[in-house]
Coordinates of C-alpha atoms in Angstrom, one line a residue:
M1 CA -15.2 -4.2 -10.6
I2 CA -14.8 -7.6 -11.7
P3 CA -13.2 -6.9 -15.2
T4 CA -11.0 -4.1 -13.8
L5 CA -10.2 -7.1 -11.0
L6 CA -9.4 -9.5 -14.1
G7 CA -7.4 -7.4 -16.4
I8 CA -5.3 -6.5 -13.6
M9 CA -4.7 -9.9 -12.4
L10 CA -4.0 -11.6 -16.3
I11 CA -1.4 -8.2 -16.5
S12 CA 0.8 -9.2 -13.6
F13 CA 0.1 -12.8 -14.7
V14 CA 1.5 -12.5 -17.8
I15 CA 4.5 -10.2 -16.8
I16 CA 5.8 -12.7 -14.5
Q17 CA 5.4 -15.5 -17.3
F18 CA 8.7 -13.4 -19.1
V19 CA 10.9 -12.4 -15.7
P20 CA 13.7 -14.3 -15.3
G21 CA 15.4 -16.2 -12.6
G22 CA 11.9 -17.6 -11.5
P23 CA 11.7 -20.4 -8.5
V24 CA 12.6 -23.7 -11.1
E25 CA 16.1 -21.9 -11.7
K26 CA 16.2 -20.2 -8.3
M27 CA 16.1 -24.2 -7.5
I28 CA 18.2 -25.7 -9.3
A29 CA 21.2 -23.0 -8.5
Q30 CA 20.9 -24.1 -5.1
L31 CA 21.1 -27.4 -6.2
Q32 CA 24.1 -27.0 -8.2
G33 CA 25.9 -25.8 -5.7
H34 CA 24.3 -28.8 -3.4
G35 CA 25.4 -31.3 -5.1
A36 CA 23.5 -34.7 -5.9
S37 CA 22.3 -35.2 -2.1
A38 CA 20.0 -32.9 -2.0
T39 CA 19.0 -33.7 -5.8
A40 CA 17.7 -36.9 -3.9
R41 CA 16.7 -35.2 -1.2
I42 CA 14.1 -32.5 -3.3
S43 CA 12.8 -35.0 -5.9
G44 CA 12.4 -38.1 -3.7
G45 CA 15.6 -40.4 -4.8
G46 CA 14.1 -40.5 -8.8
S47 CA 16.2 -38.4 -10.3
D48 CA 20.4 -37.4 -10.1
I49 CA 21.4 -34.3 -10.4
G50 CA 25.0 -35.3 -10.8
S51 CA 23.6 -37.0 -14.5
V52 CA 24.6 -35.6 -17.3
N53 CA 22.3 -35.6 -20.3
T54 CA 23.8 -33.6 -23.0
S55 CA 21.0 -33.8 -25.3
S56 CA 18.3 -31.5 -22.7
N57 CA 16.8 -28.8 -24.4
S58 CA 15.5 -27.2 -21.3
T59 CA 15.0 -23.1 -21.6
Y60 CA 15.9 -22.6 -17.7
K61 CA 18.9 -21.0 -17.5
G62 CA 21.9 -23.0 -15.5
A63 CA 19.6 -26.6 -16.9
Q64 CA 21.9 -27.6 -19.0
G65 CA 23.4 -31.1 -18.1
L66 CA 20.6 -32.3 -15.7
D67 CA 18.1 -35.0 -16.0
P68 CA 15.7 -33.8 -18.0
E69 CA 12.5 -35.8 -15.3
F70 CA 14.4 -33.7 -12.9
I71 CA 13.5 -30.7 -14.6
A72 CA 10.0 -31.8 -15.1
E73 CA 9.4 -32.5 -11.2
L74 CA 10.8 -29.5 -10.4
E75 CA 8.6 -28.1 -12.4
A76 CA 5.3 -30.1 -11.5
M77 CA 6.9 -29.4 -7.7
Y78 CA 5.8 -25.1 -8.7
G79 CA 2.8 -25.8 -10.4
F80 CA 4.5 -24.9 -14.0
D81 CA 3.7 -28.6 -15.6
K82 CA 0.2 -26.9 -17.3
P83 CA 0.1 -24.6 -20.1
A84 CA 0.0 -20.4 -18.9
H85 CA -3.6 -20.0 -20.0
I86 CA -4.3 -22.8 -17.7
R87 CA -2.8 -22.4 -14.7
F88 CA -3.7 -18.8 -14.9
F89 CA -7.7 -19.8 -14.8
I90 CA -6.9 -22.2 -11.9
M91 CA -5.8 -19.1 -10.2
I92 CA -8.7 -17.6 -10.7
K93 CA -10.9 -20.0 -9.5
N94 CA -9.3 -20.3 -6.6
Y95 CA -9.5 -17.2 -5.7
L96 CA -13.0 -16.3 -5.8
T97 CA -13.2 -18.4 -3.0
F98 CA -9.9 -16.5 -1.2
N99 CA -7.7 -20.5 -1.5
L100 CA -4.1 -18.2 -2.9
G101 CA -2.4 -21.0 -2.6
D102 CA 0.6 -21.7 -0.4
S103 CA 4.2 -19.8 -0.2
Y104 CA 6.4 -21.7 -2.2
Y105 CA 9.8 -20.8 0.0
R106 CA 7.5 -20.1 3.8
D107 CA 5.6 -23.5 5.6
V108 CA 2.0 -21.0 5.7
G109 CA -0.6 -20.2 3.7
V110 CA -0.8 -17.4 1.3
I111 CA -3.7 -15.8 3.3
D112 CA -2.3 -16.5 6.4
L113 CA 0.5 -14.4 5.3
V114 CA -1.7 -12.0 4.3
L115 CA -3.5 -12.0 7.3
E116 CA -0.7 -11.9 9.7
K117 CA 1.0 -9.0 7.7
M118 CA -1.6 -6.6 7.4
P119 CA -2.3 -5.4 10.6
V120 CA 0.4 -3.2 10.6
S121 CA -0.3 -1.9 6.8
I122 CA -3.7 -1.2 8.1
S123 CA -2.3 0.9 11.0
L124 CA 0.7 2.6 9.3
G125 CA -1.7 3.7 6.5
L126 CA -4.8 4.3 8.8
W127 CA -2.7 6.9 11.9
S128 CA -1.5 8.3 8.1
T129 CA -4.5 9.2 7.2
L130 CA -5.8 11.1 9.9
I131 CA -2.9 12.8 10.6
I132 CA -3.0 14.3 6.7
Y133 CA -6.6 15.3 7.4
L134 CA -6.5 16.8 10.6
I135 CA -3.9 19.4 9.3
S136 CA -4.6 19.5 6.1
I137 CA -8.2 20.6 6.5
P138 CA -7.7 23.1 9.0
L139 CA -4.6 24.5 6.9
G140 CA -6.9 24.4 3.5
I141 CA -9.4 26.5 5.5
K142 CA -7.1 29.2 6.7
K143 CA -6.1 29.2 3.2
A144 CA -9.3 29.8 2.1
V145 CA -9.7 32.8 4.0
R146 CA -7.1 34.1 3.8
D147 CA -6.7 33.7 0.1
G148 CA -3.5 35.6 -1.7
S149 CA -1.7 36.9 1.8
H150 CA 2.1 36.1 2.5
F151 CA 0.5 33.3 5.3
D152 CA -1.1 31.4 1.8
I153 CA 1.9 31.6 -0.5
W154 CA 4.7 30.7 2.2
T155 CA 2.5 27.9 3.0
S156 CA 1.8 26.4 -0.5
A157 CA 5.0 26.7 -1.2
A158 CA 6.2 24.7 2.1
V159 CA 3.4 22.4 1.0
F160 CA 4.8 21.4 -2.6
I161 CA 8.0 21.3 -1.7
G162 CA 6.8 18.8 0.7
Y163 CA 4.7 16.9 -1.8
A164 CA 8.0 17.0 -4.1
I165 CA 10.2 15.0 -1.8
P166 CA 9.4 11.0 -1.7
S167 CA 8.8 9.9 1.1
F168 CA 11.4 7.3 1.2
M169 CA 13.9 10.2 0.7
F170 CA 12.3 11.9 3.5
A171 CA 12.5 8.7 5.6
I172 CA 16.1 8.3 5.0
L173 CA 16.2 12.2 6.1
L174 CA 14.2 11.4 9.4
I175 CA 17.2 8.0 10.1
V176 CA 20.0 9.7 10.0
M177 CA 19.0 13.0 12.0
F178 CA 17.3 11.4 14.4
A179 CA 17.2 7.5 14.5
G180 CA 21.2 7.5 15.3
G181 CA 22.7 8.0 11.5
R182 CA 24.6 11.0 12.8
Y183 CA 23.0 13.9 14.8
W184 CA 20.4 12.8 17.3
D185 CA 19.5 9.1 18.6
I186 CA 16.2 9.6 19.2
F187 CA 13.3 7.1 17.8
P188 CA 14.2 3.3 17.3
L189 CA 15.2 2.4 13.6
R190 CA 13.2 -0.3 13.2
G191 CA 9.9 -2.2 14.5
L192 CA 6.9 -1.1 15.9
T193 CA 7.3 -2.4 19.8
S194 CA 11.0 -2.2 21.9
D195 CA 11.8 -6.1 23.7
G196 CA 9.1 -7.2 25.9
W197 CA 6.3 -5.2 24.6
E198 CA 4.1 -7.9 25.8
D199 CA 4.9 -7.5 29.1
M200 CA 4.3 -4.1 29.6
S201 CA 1.1 -2.2 30.8
M202 CA -1.1 -0.8 28.6
A203 CA -0.2 2.5 29.0
Q204 CA 3.5 1.7 28.8
A205 CA 2.5 -0.4 25.3
A206 CA 1.0 2.2 24.0
L207 CA 3.8 4.7 24.7
D208 CA 6.2 2.3 23.4
Y209 CA 3.9 1.8 20.1
A210 CA 3.7 5.7 19.4
W211 CA 7.3 6.3 20.4
H212 CA 8.0 3.3 17.1
M213 CA 5.4 5.0 15.2
V214 CA 6.8 8.7 14.8
L215 CA 9.5 8.6 12.5
P216 CA 7.6 6.3 9.4
I217 CA 4.1 7.4 9.8
A218 CA 6.7 11.2 9.4
A219 CA 7.9 9.6 6.5
M220 CA 4.6 8.3 4.9
V221 CA 2.6 11.9 6.2
V222 CA 5.0 14.6 4.8
S223 CA 3.9 13.8 1.0
G224 CA 0.3 13.6 1.4
F225 CA 0.0 17.4 2.4
A226 CA -0.5 18.6 -0.9
S227 CA -3.6 17.6 -2.6
L228 CA -5.7 17.8 0.7
T229 CA -4.9 21.2 1.7
M230 CA -5.5 22.6 -2.0
L231 CA -8.6 20.4 -2.4
S232 CA -9.7 21.8 1.2
K233 CA -9.1 25.4 -0.2
N234 CA -10.5 24.6 -3.4
S235 CA -14.1 23.8 -1.8
F236 CA -13.4 26.5 0.7
M237 CA -12.9 29.3 -2.1
D238 CA -15.5 27.9 -4.3
E239 CA -18.3 27.7 -1.3
I240 CA -17.5 31.3 0.0
G241 CA -18.7 32.7 -3.2
K242 CA -22.4 31.5 -3.3
Q243 CA -25.5 33.6 -2.9
Y244 CA -26.3 31.8 0.6
V245 CA -22.7 32.7 2.3
L246 CA -23.3 36.1 1.1
T247 CA -27.3 36.0 2.9
A248 CA -25.8 35.0 6.3
R249 CA -23.5 37.8 6.0
A250 CA -26.2 40.1 5.7
K251 CA -27.8 38.4 8.5
G252 CA -25.0 39.5 10.4
L253 CA -23.8 36.2 11.5
S254 CA -20.0 36.2 12.3
E255 CA -17.4 34.8 10.2
N256 CA -16.8 31.9 12.4
Q257 CA -20.5 31.1 12.2
V258 CA -20.8 31.6 8.5
L259 CA -17.3 29.2 8.0
Y260 CA -18.6 26.6 9.9
G261 CA -22.2 26.6 10.1
H262 CA -23.2 27.4 6.8
V263 CA -20.1 26.4 4.1
F264 CA -17.9 23.8 6.3
R265 CA -20.7 21.6 6.0
N266 CA -20.9 22.2 2.2
A267 CA -17.0 22.3 1.2
M268 CA -16.6 19.4 3.3
L269 CA -18.6 17.2 0.9
I270 CA -16.2 15.8 -1.3
V271 CA -13.0 15.8 1.1
I272 CA -15.2 13.6 3.4
A273 CA -15.9 11.5 1.1
G274 CA -13.1 11.2 -0.3
F275 CA -11.3 9.4 2.8
P276 CA -11.7 6.0 1.8
A277 CA -9.4 6.5 -1.2
A278 CA -7.2 8.9 0.4
F279 CA -6.6 5.8 2.5
V280 CA -6.6 3.3 -0.2
A281 CA -3.8 5.5 -1.4
I282 CA -1.2 6.4 1.3
F283 CA -1.7 2.7 2.3
F284 CA -0.6 1.1 -1.8
T285 CA 1.9 4.4 -2.9
S286 CA 3.6 4.8 0.7
S287 CA 3.4 1.2 3.1
L288 CA 6.0 -0.3 0.5
L289 CA 9.4 1.5 0.4
I290 CA 8.7 2.7 4.4
E291 CA 8.7 -0.7 6.0
V292 CA 11.4 -2.0 3.8
I293 CA 13.1 1.0 4.9
F294 CA 12.3 0.9 8.6
S295 CA 12.0 -3.7 8.8
L296 CA 8.3 -2.9 9.0
D297 CA 7.1 -6.6 9.1
G298 CA 3.6 -5.6 6.8
M299 CA 2.5 -5.8 3.5
G300 CA 4.8 -3.7 1.9
L301 CA 7.5 -5.8 3.4
L302 CA 6.2 -8.8 2.5
G303 CA 5.4 -8.1 -1.1
Y304 CA 8.9 -6.7 -2.3
E305 CA 10.8 -10.1 -0.1
S306 CA 8.0 -12.1 -2.4
I307 CA 9.6 -10.7 -5.3
I308 CA 12.9 -11.0 -4.4
N309 CA 12.3 -14.7 -3.8
R310 CA 10.7 -15.0 -6.8
D311 CA 7.6 -16.3 -4.4
Y312 CA 5.1 -16.0 -7.3
P313 CA 1.9 -17.2 -5.0
V314 CA 2.6 -14.4 -2.7
V315 CA 3.2 -11.9 -4.7
L316 CA -0.1 -12.8 -7.3
G317 CA -1.7 -13.6 -3.9
T318 CA -1.4 -10.0 -1.9
L319 CA -1.7 -7.9 -5.4
Y320 CA -5.7 -9.9 -5.4
I321 CA -6.0 -8.5 -1.7
F322 CA -4.5 -4.7 -2.9
T323 CA -6.8 -4.7 -5.4
L324 CA -9.7 -6.3 -4.5
M325 CA -9.5 -3.6 -0.8
S326 CA -9.0 -0.8 -3.7
L327 CA -12.2 -2.0 -5.4
V328 CA -14.1 -2.4 -2.3
M329 CA -12.8 1.0 -0.8
H330 CA -14.1 3.8 -4.4
L331 CA -16.9 1.7 -4.6
I332 CA -17.3 2.9 -1.0
R333 CA -16.3 6.4 -1.8
D334 CA -19.4 6.5 -4.5
I335 CA -21.3 5.6 -1.7
V336 CA -20.7 8.0 0.8
Y337 CA -20.8 10.8 -1.8
V338 CA -24.0 10.0 -2.9
W339 CA -25.2 9.5 0.6
I340 CA -23.6 12.6 2.1
D341 CA -24.8 14.4 -0.7
P342 CA -28.2 13.3 -2.3
R343 CA -28.4 15.8 -5.5
I344 CA -25.1 13.7 -6.8
D345 CA -26.3 11.0 -9.3
F346 CA -23.5 8.6 -11.2
E347 CA -26.6 7.7 -13.4
S348 CA -26.9 11.5 -15.3
R349 CA -23.5 11.6 -15.6
G350 CA -23.4 8.4 -17.6
G351 CA -25.8 9.9 -20.2

């Protein structure tokens, strides 16, 4: 986990160094449009944006003609006055204590932003994962029992069509169809709650929350059925062909007793143990665009806005939290595998 985390952060940090239009360039562009008074306020009066220095060798776009001392002040303000490798090691040292720094453009720390936005993204990921499990497992079982039938063929086609549709395209379709885009205006277009939600009763607040969650969760769920449904089906088919199933049937047990009393427990080991990883996958791959499309104030929207604004502390801070959560969830998955089925031995695999 440790080298993986360090490798991801190093690659991301290196990529950011080559991204054009960083915070210094953005500030220069803003100051060029505001005149000398803006410079005086930013730099504390120590430099004048109106002063022209034709000998400036600044590499920043649009910085020609600006006082090099002023450029140096901007670099120091954003932490770019140190070499890249020094900044990376300082960043990692701070991240070890969850000191993620402060946002460039918001008067708040990155960790506070993450804690503020996290519940929205976790809510979307958790509900989506639960719904996918509740539908995919029974569907996979029925497909295994009726393998090769018309039901199996048509449901497989429907599942893979849903898998092939990107979640963001399906979200746009839902908006056009059900959020006043062109046809029906049934569901709200943005946000997780209505105005005055705090003053509603508990039942009204729960219904309002569920009403707002329908379209975002539907968009996240539609592409998540295929892998879990086919995994459930293949696990059941693998177990149905084993000797203990034949023995149970020979003893006169009903088909439901065989399926849900014996096969289900063994076939669902890998599916249940994979829940943490499935939650992380849905949380990471779907929440970004869905939150942007439905204006949900979560981690995905925060990351998107931070990239657009070149708010590097927020970009790297959220990436660190995402990566750490993913690695911890994968560790939990491996532990759950062994806990559910002690026959699994990861050490023998390594040998």
